[in-house]
CSV table of C-alpha atoms in Angstrom, one decimal:
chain,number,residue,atom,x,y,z
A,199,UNK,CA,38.8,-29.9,13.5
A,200,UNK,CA,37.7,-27.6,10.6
A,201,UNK,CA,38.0,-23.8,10.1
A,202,UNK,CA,35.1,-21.7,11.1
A,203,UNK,CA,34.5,-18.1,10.3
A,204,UNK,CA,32.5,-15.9,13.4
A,205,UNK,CA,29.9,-13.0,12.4
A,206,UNK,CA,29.0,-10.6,15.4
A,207,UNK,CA,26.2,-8.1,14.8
A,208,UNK,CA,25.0,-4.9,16.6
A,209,UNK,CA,24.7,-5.2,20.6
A,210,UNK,CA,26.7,-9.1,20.0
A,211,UNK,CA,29.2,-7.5,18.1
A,212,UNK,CA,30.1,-4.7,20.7
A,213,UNK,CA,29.7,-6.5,23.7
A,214,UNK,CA,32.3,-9.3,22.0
A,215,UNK,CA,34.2,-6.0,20.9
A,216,UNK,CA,34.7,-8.0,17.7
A,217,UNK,CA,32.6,-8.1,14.2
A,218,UNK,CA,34.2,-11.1,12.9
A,219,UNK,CA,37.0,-14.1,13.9
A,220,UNK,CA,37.8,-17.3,12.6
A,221,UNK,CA,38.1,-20.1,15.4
A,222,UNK,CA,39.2,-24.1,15.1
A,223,UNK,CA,36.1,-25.7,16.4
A,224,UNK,CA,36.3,-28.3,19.2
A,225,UNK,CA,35.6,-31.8,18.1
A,226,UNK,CA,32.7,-31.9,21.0
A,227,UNK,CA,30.7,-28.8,18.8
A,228,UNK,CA,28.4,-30.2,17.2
A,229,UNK,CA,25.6,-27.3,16.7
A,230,UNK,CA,24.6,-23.7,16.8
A,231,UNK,CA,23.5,-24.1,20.4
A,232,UNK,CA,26.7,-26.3,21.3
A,233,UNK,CA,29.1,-23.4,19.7
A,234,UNK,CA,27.1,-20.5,21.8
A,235,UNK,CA,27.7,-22.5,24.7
A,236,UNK,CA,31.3,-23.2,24.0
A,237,UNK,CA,31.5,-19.5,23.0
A,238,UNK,CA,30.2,-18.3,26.6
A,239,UNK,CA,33.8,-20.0,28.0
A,240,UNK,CA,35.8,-18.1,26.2
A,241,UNK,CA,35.7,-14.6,28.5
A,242,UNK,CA,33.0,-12.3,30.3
A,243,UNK,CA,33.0,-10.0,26.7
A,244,UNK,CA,31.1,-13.9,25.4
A,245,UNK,CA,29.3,-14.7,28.4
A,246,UNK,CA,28.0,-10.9,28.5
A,247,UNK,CA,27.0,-11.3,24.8
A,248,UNK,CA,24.8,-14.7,24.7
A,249,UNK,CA,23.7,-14.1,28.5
A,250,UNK,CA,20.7,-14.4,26.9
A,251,UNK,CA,20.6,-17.6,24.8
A,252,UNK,CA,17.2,-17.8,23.8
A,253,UNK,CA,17.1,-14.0,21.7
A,254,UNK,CA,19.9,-14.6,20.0
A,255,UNK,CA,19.2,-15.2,16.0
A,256,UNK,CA,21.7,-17.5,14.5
A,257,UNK,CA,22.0,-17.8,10.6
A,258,UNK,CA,24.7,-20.5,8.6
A,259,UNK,CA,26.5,-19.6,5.5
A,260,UNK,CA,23.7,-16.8,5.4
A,261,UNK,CA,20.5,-18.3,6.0
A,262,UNK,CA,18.6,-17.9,9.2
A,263,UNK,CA,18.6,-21.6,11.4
A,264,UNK,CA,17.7,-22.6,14.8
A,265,UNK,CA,19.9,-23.2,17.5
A,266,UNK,CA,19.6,-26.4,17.4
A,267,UNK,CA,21.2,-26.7,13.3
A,268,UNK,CA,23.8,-29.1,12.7
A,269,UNK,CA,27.4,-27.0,11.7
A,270,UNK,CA,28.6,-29.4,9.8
A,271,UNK,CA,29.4,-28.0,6.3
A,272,UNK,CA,29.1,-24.5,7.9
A,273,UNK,CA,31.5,-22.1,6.1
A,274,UNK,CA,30.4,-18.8,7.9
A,275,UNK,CA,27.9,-18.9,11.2
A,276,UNK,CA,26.9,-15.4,12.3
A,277,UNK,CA,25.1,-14.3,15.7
A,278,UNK,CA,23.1,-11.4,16.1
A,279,UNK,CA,19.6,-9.5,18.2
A,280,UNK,CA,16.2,-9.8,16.8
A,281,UNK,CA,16.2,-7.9,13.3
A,282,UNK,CA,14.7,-4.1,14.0
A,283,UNK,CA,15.2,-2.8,10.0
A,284,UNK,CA,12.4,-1.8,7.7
B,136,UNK,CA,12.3,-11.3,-10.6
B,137,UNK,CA,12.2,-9.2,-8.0
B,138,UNK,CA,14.5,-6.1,-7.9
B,139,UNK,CA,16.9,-6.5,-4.5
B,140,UNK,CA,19.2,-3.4,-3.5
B,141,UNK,CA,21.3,-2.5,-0.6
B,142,UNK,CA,22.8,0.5,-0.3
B,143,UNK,CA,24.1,3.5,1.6
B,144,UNK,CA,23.0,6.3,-1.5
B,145,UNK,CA,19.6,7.2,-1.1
B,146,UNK,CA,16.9,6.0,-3.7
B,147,UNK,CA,14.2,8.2,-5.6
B,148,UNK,CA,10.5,6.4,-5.7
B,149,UNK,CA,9.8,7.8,-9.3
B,150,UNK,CA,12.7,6.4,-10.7
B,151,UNK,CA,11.9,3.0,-9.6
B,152,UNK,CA,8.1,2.9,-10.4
B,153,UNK,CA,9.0,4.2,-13.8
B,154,UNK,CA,11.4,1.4,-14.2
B,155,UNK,CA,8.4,-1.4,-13.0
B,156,UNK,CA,5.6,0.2,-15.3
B,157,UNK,CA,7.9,1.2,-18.6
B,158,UNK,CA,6.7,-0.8,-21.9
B,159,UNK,CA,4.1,-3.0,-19.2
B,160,UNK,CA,0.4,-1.5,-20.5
B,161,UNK,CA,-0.8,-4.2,-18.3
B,162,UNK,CA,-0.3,-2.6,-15.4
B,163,UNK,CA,-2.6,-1.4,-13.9
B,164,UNK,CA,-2.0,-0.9,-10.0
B,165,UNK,CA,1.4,0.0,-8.6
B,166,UNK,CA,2.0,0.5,-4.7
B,167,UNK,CA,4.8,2.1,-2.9
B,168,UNK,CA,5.8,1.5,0.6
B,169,UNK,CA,8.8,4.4,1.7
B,170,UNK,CA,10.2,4.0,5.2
B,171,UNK,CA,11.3,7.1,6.7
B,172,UNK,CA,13.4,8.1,9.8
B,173,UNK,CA,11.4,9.5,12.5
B,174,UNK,CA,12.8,12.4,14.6
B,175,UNK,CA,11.1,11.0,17.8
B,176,UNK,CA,9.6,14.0,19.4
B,177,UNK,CA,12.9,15.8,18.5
B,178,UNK,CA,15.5,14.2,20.6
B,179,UNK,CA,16.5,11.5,17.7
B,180,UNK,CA,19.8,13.1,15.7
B,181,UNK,CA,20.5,9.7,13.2
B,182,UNK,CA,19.5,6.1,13.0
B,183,UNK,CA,23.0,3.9,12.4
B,184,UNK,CA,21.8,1.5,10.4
B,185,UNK,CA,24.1,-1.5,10.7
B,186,UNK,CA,23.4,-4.9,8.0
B,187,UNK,CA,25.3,-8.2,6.9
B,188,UNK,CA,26.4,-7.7,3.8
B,189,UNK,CA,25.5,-10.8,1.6
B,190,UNK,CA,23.0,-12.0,3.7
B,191,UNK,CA,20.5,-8.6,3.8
B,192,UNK,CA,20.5,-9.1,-0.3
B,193,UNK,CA,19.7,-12.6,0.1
B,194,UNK,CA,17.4,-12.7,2.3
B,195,UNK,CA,15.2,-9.7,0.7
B,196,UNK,CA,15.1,-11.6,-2.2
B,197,UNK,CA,14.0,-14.7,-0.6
B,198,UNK,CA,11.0,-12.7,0.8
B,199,UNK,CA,10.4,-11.3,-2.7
B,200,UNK,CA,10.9,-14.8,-4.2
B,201,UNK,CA,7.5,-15.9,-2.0
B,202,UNK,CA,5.7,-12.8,-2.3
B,203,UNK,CA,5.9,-13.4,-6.2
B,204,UNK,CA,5.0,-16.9,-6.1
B,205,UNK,CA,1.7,-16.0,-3.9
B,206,UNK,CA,0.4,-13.0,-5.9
B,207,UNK,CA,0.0,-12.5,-9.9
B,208,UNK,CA,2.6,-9.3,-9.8
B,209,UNK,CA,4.2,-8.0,-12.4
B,210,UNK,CA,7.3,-5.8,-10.8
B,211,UNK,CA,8.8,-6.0,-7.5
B,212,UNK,CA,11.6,-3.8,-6.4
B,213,UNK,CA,12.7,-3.3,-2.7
B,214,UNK,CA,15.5,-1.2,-1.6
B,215,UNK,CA,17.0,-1.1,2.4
B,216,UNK,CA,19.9,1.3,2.9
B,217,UNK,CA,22.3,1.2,5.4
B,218,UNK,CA,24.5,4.0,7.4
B,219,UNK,CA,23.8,6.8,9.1
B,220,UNK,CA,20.4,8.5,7.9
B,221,UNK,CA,18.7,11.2,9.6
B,222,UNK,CA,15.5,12.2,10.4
B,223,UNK,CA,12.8,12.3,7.4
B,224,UNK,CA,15.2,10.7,5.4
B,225,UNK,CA,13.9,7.4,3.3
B,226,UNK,CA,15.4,4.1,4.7
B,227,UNK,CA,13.7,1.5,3.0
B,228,UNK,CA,11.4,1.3,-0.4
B,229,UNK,CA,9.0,-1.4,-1.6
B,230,UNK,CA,7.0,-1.1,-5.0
B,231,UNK,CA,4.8,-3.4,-6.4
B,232,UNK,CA,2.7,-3.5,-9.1
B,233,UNK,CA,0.1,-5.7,-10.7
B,234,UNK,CA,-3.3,-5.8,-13.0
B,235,UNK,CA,-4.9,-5.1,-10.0
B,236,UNK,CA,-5.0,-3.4,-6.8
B,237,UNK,CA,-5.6,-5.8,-4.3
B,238,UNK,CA,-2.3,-7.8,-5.7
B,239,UNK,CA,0.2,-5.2,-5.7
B,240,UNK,CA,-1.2,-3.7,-1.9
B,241,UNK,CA,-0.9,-7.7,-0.7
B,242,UNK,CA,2.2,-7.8,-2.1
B,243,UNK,CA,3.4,-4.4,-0.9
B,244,UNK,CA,2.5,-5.8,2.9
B,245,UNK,CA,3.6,-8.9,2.5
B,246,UNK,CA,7.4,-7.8,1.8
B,247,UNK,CA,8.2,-5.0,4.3
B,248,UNK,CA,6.1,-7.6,7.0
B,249,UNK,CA,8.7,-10.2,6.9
B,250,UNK,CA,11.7,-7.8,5.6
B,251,UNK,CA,11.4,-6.3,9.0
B,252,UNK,CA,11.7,-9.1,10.9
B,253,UNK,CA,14.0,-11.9,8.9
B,254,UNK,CA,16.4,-9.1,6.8
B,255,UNK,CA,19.3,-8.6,8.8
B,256,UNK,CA,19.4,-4.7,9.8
B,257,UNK,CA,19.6,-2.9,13.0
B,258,UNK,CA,18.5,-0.1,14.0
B,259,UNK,CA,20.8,2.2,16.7
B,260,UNK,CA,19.7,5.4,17.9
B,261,UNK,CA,22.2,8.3,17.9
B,262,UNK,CA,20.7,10.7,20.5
B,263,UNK,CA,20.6,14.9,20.0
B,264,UNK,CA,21.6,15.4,23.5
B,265,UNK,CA,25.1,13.2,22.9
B,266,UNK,CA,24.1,10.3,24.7
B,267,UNK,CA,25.2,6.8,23.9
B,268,UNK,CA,22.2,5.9,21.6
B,269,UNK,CA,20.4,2.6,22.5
B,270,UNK,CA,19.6,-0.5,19.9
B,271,UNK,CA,16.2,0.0,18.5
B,272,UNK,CA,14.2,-3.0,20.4
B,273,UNK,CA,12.4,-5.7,18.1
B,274,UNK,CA,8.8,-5.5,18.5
B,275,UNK,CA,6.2,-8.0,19.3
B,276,UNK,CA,3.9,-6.6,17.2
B,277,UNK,CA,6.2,-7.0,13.9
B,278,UNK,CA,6.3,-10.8,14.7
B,279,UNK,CA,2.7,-10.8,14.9
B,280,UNK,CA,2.0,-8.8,11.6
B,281,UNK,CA,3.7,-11.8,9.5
B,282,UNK,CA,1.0,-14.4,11.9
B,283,UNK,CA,-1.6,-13.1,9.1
B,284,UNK,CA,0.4,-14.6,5.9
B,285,UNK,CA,0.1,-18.1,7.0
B,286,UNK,CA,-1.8,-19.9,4.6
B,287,UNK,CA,-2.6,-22.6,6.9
B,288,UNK,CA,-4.1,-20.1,9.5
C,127,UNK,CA,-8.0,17.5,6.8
C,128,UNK,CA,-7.2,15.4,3.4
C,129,UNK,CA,-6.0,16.9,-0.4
C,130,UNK,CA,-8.8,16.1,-2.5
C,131,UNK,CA,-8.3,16.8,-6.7
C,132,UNK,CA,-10.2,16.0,-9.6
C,133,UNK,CA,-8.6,17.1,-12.3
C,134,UNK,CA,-7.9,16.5,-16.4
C,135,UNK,CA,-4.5,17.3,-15.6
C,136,UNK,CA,-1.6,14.4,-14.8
C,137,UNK,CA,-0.4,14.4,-11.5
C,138,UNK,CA,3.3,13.4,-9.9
C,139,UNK,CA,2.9,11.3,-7.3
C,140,UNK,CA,6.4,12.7,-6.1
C,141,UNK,CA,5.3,16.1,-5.3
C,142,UNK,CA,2.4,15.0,-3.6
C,143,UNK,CA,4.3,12.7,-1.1
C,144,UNK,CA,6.8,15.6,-0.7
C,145,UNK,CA,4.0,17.9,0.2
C,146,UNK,CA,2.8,15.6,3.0
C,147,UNK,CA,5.9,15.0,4.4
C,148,UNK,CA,7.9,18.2,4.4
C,149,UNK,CA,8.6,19.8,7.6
C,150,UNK,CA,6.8,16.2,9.7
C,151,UNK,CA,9.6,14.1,10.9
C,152,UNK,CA,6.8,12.5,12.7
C,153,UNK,CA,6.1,10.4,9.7
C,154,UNK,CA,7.4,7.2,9.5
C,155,UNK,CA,5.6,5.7,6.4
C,156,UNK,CA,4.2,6.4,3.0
C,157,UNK,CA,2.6,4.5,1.3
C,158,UNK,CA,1.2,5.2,-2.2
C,159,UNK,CA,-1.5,4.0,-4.6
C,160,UNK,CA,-1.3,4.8,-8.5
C,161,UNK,CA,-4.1,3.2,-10.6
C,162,UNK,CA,-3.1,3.2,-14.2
C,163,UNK,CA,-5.1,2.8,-17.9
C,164,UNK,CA,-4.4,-0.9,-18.7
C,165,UNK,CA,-4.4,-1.3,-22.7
C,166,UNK,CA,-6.6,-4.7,-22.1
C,167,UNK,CA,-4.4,-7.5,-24.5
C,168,UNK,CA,-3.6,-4.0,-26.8
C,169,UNK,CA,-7.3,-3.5,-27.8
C,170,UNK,CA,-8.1,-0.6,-26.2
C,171,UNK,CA,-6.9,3.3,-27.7
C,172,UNK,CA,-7.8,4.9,-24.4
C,173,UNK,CA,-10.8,4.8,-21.2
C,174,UNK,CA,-12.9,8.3,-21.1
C,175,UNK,CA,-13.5,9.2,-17.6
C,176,UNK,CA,-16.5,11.0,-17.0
C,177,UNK,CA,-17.5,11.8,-13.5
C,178,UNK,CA,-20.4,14.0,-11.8
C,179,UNK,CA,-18.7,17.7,-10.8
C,180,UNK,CA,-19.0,18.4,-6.9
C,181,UNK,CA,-20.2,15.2,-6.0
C,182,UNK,CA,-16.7,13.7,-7.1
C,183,UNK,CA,-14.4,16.1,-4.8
C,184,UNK,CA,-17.5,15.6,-2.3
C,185,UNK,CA,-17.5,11.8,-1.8
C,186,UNK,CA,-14.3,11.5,-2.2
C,187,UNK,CA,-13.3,13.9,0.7
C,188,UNK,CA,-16.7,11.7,2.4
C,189,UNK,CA,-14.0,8.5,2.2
C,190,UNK,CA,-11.3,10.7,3.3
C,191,UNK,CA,-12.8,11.7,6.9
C,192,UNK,CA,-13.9,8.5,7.3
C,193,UNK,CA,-9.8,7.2,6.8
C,194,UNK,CA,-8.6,9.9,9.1
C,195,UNK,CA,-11.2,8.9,11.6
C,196,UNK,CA,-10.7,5.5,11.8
C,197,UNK,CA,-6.4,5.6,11.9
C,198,UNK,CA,-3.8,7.9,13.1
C,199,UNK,CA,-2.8,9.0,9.9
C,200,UNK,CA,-0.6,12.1,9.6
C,201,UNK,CA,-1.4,13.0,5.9
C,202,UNK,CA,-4.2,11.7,3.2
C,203,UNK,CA,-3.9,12.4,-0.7
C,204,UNK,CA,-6.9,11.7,-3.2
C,205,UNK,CA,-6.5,13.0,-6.9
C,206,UNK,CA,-8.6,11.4,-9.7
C,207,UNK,CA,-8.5,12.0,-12.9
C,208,UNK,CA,-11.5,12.4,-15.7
C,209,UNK,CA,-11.5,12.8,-19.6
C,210,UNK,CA,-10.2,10.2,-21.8
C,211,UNK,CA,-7.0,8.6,-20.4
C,212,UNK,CA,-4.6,6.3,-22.6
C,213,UNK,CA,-2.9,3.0,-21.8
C,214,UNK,CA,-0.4,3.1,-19.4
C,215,UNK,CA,-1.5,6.7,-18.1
C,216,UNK,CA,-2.2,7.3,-14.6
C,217,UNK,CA,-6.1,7.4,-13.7
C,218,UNK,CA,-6.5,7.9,-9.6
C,219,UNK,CA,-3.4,8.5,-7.0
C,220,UNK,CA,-3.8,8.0,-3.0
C,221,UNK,CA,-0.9,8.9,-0.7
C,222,UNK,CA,-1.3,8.0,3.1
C,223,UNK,CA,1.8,8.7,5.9
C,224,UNK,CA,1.8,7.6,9.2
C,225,UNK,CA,4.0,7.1,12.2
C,226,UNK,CA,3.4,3.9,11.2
C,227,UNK,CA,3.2,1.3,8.6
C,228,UNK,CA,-0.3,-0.5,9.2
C,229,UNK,CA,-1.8,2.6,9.4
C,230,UNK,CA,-0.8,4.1,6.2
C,231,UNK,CA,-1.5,0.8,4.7
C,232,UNK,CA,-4.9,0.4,5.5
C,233,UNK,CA,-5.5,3.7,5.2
C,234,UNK,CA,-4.5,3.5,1.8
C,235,UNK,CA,-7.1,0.4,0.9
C,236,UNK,CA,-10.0,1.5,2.6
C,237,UNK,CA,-9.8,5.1,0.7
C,238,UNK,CA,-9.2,3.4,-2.5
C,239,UNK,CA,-11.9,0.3,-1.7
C,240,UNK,CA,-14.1,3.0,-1.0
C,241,UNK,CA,-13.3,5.3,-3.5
C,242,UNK,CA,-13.9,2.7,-6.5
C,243,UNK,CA,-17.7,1.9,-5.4
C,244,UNK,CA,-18.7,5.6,-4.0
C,245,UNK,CA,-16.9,8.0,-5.9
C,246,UNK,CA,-19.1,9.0,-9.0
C,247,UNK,CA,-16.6,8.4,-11.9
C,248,UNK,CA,-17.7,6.0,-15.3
C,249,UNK,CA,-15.4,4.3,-17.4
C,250,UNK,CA,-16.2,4.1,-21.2
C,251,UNK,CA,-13.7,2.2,-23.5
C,252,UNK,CA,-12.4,3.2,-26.6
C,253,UNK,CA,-11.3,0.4,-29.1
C,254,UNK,CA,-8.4,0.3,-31.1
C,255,UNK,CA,-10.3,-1.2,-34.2
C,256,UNK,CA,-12.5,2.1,-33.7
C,257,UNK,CA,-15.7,0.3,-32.9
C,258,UNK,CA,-17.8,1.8,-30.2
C,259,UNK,CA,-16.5,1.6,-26.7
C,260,UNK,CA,-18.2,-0.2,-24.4
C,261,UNK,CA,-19.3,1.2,-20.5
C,262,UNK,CA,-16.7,-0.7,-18.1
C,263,UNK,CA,-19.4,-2.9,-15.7
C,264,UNK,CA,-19.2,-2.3,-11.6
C,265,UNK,CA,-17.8,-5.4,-10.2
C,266,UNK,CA,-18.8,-7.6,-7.5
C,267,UNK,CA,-15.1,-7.8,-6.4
C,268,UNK,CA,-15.5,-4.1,-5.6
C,269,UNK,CA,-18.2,-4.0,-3.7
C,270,UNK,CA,-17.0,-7.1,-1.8
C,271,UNK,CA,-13.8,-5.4,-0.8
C,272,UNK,CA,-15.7,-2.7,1.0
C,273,UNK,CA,-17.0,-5.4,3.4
C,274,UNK,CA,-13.7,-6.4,5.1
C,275,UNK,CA,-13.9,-3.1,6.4
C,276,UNK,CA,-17.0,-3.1,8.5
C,277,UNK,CA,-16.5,-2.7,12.1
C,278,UNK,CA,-19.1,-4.7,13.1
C,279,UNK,CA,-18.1,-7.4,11.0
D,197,UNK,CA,-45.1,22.0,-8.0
D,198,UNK,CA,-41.5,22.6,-7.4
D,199,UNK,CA,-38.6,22.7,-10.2
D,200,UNK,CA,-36.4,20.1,-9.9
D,201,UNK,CA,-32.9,19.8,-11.6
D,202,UNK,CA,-31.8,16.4,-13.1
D,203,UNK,CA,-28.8,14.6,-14.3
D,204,UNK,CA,-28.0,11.7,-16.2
D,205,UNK,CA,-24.2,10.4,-16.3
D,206,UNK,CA,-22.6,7.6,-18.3
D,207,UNK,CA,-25.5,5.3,-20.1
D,208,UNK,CA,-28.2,6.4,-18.4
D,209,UNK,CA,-27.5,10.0,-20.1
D,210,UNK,CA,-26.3,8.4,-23.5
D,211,UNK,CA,-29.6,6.7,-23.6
D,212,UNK,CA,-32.0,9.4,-22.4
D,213,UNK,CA,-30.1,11.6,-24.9
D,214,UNK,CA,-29.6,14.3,-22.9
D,215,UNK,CA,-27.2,15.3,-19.5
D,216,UNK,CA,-29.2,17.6,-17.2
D,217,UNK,CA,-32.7,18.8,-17.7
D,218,UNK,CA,-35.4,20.8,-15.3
D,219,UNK,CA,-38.6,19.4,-14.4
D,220,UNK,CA,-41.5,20.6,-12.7
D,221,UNK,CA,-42.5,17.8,-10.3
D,222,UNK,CA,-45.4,16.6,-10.2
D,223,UNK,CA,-47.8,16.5,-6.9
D,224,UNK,CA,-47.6,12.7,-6.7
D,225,UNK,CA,-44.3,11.9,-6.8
D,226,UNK,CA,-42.9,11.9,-3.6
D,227,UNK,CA,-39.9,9.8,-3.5
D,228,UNK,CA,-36.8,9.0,-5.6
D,229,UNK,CA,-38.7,5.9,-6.8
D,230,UNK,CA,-41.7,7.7,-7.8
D,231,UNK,CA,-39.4,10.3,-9.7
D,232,UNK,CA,-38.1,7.1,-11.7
D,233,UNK,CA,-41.8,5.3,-12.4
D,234,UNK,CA,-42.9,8.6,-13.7
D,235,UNK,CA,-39.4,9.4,-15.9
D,236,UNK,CA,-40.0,6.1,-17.6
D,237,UNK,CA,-43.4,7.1,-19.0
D,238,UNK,CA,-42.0,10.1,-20.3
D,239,UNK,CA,-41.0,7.9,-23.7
D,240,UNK,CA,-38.9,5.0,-25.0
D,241,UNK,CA,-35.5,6.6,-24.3
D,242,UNK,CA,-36.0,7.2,-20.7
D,243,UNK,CA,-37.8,3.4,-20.9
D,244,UNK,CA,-34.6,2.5,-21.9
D,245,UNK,CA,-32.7,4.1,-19.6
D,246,UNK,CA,-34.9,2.9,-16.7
D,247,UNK,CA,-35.9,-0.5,-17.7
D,248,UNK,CA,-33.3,-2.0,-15.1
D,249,UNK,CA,-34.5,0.4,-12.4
D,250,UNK,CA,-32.7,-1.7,-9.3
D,251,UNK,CA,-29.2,-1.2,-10.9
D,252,UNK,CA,-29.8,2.7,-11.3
D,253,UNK,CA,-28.1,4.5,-8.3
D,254,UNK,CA,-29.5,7.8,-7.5
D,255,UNK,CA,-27.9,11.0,-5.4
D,256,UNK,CA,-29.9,13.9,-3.9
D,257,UNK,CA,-27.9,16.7,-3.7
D,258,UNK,CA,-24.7,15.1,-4.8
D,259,UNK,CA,-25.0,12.5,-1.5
D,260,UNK,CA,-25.8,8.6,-2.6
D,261,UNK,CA,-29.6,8.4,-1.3
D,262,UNK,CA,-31.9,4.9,-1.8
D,263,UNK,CA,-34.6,5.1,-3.9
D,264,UNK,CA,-37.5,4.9,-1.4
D,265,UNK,CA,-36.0,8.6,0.2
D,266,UNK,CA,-38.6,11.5,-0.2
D,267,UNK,CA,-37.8,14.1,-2.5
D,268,UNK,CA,-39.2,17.0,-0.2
D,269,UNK,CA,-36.5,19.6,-0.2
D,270,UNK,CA,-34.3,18.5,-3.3
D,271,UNK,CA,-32.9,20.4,-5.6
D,272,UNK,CA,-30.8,18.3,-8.1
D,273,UNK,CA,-31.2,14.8,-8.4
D,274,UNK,CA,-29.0,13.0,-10.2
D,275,UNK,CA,-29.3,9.0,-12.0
D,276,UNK,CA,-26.4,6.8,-12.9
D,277,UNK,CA,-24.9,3.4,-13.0
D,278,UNK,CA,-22.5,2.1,-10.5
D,279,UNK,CA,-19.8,3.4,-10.2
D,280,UNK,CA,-16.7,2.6,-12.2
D,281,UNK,CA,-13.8,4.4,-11.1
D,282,UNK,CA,-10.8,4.3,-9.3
């Protein structure tokens, strides 16, 4: 098991209620979409935040990936809405 | 190398053009892009503009990195800010400048196209009335703006 | 109803974006076009600008319509300078501000696409080693960028 | 026989030597294209000036016209090279 660190953003951030957390992930994680689903069993506040898998933008260590990204190596894995800046 | 800044301060457009063009008489083309807050018919009080720090730098500059590899351009600055900025008020800044003018406008497009949807910013909507504001939605249309940069297209 | 100038004079391209803005919290973009004297390799003292009176500010503000026609924009700029102009000195400045960015953008090109092959201004250089200036030759690029723009195209 | 005001910008007026000039037009010269034919026999520096006629770009009244439009009704009519500026 290896030390993760969480990054919530905008609407993910306040429906979680939390902008960051570091977790101990579960030896059956393997990827981004693996860690969303394993984060949806963790309480309604999770399961109300990724209700909607598919718009969820993922990055690791800073870069954007898709779901389906390996964590291994991962220092820092952040979840967040489509980007609206500019 | 592209100039990539974050901040909550607002930026002035002169100052950064003069920086681009000073001691560079070959120059002949500079474009600006400024971003501005609308009011939304009046009912808008602020934008909240929330980031991730580390990552909104880094990801700007991987944008910039591409858009100076594809065009001959001599100077490259883009600024976001971030926090609460009200209406008329500059949010983001691109300049670009190059021999000639179809370069720096290229250029210009190119960056705030794929800043706005890959640079990690959003946009929440702080009502005048007092209500809750909402998240600023993520438009279809910005995706397909960056459909016309594909050089295999 | 476009600013149209043609002037001696320098102009600030700040001002002239403030003037469009102020008091239109509609506006959600500005984008800006400077074209500036290039000093060629560091042969050339300075480009004379001669252009035909009237008919400048008249095609010109010709252009103009035509960009205010064609997209929602909320406020159009044209100054162009004449008289001899040296390296690294503005020449021509185009502001466009719109609710949005594409439209301020390709406001922006057209009026200065258009402006390059229709306005009547000439470009004569003046060496450095003092030997007579040659007239700057129309290029084919020019007229080729006006094409992109036809409607029926 | 009308009078007719003429300019000459950039090389076309370097080489006829002069930058505006009034004419009195004569009966047969009807269009923009007649006005040029009959300019060029007027001596060597408006020969010179005209000798590339299809690269001269004419206005009537400060508006671009072609060459084959009728003169009937102008009262300035100006010759230069393509534009250069912007």
């Amino acid at each position: 098991m290896s030390e993760l660190n969480l990054r919530y953003f905008a609407w993910v951030r306040e429906r979680i209620g939390t902008s960051q957390e570091s977790i101990e992930l579960p030896g059956n994680v393997a990827t981004v979409a693996d860690l969303l689903g394993w984060l949806k069993t963790r309480g309604p506040e999770y399961e109300h935040a990724f209700e909607q898998a598919d718009v969820i933008r993922t990055a690791i260590d800073q870069t954007h990936v898709p779901h389906e990204t390996p964590l291994a190596g991962a220092r820092e894995v952040a979840f967040f809405p489509p980007m609206t800046g500019g | 190398m592209a100039t990539v800044r974050v901040q909550a301060e607002p930026f002035d457009a002169a100052t950064e053009v003069r920086e681009i063009t000073r001691g560079r008489p070959d120059i002949g083309a500079v474009v600006t892009f400024t971003g501005l807050c609308r009011d939304e018919g009046g009912t808008l009080a602020a934008l909240e503009l929330e980031h991730y720090p580390g990552m909104a730098e880094a990801e700007i500059a991987r944008v910039a990195a591409e858009a100076e590899a594809r065009w001959p351009i001599t100077g490259l600055t883009a600024i976001h800010r971030f926090g609460k900025i009200a209406p008329g008020d500059d949010i983001v800044l691109v300049v670009a400048a190059s021999a000639h003018r179809a370069a720096a406008f290229e250029a210009a497009e190119f960056l705030m196209d794929f800043l706005k949807t890959r640079a990690p910013f959003w946009k929440k909507e702080h009502r005048l009335d007092g209500t809750a504001g909402d998240w600023v939605e993520a438009k279809d249309a910005d995706d397909a703006a960056t459909v016309r940069w594909r050089k295999d297209g």
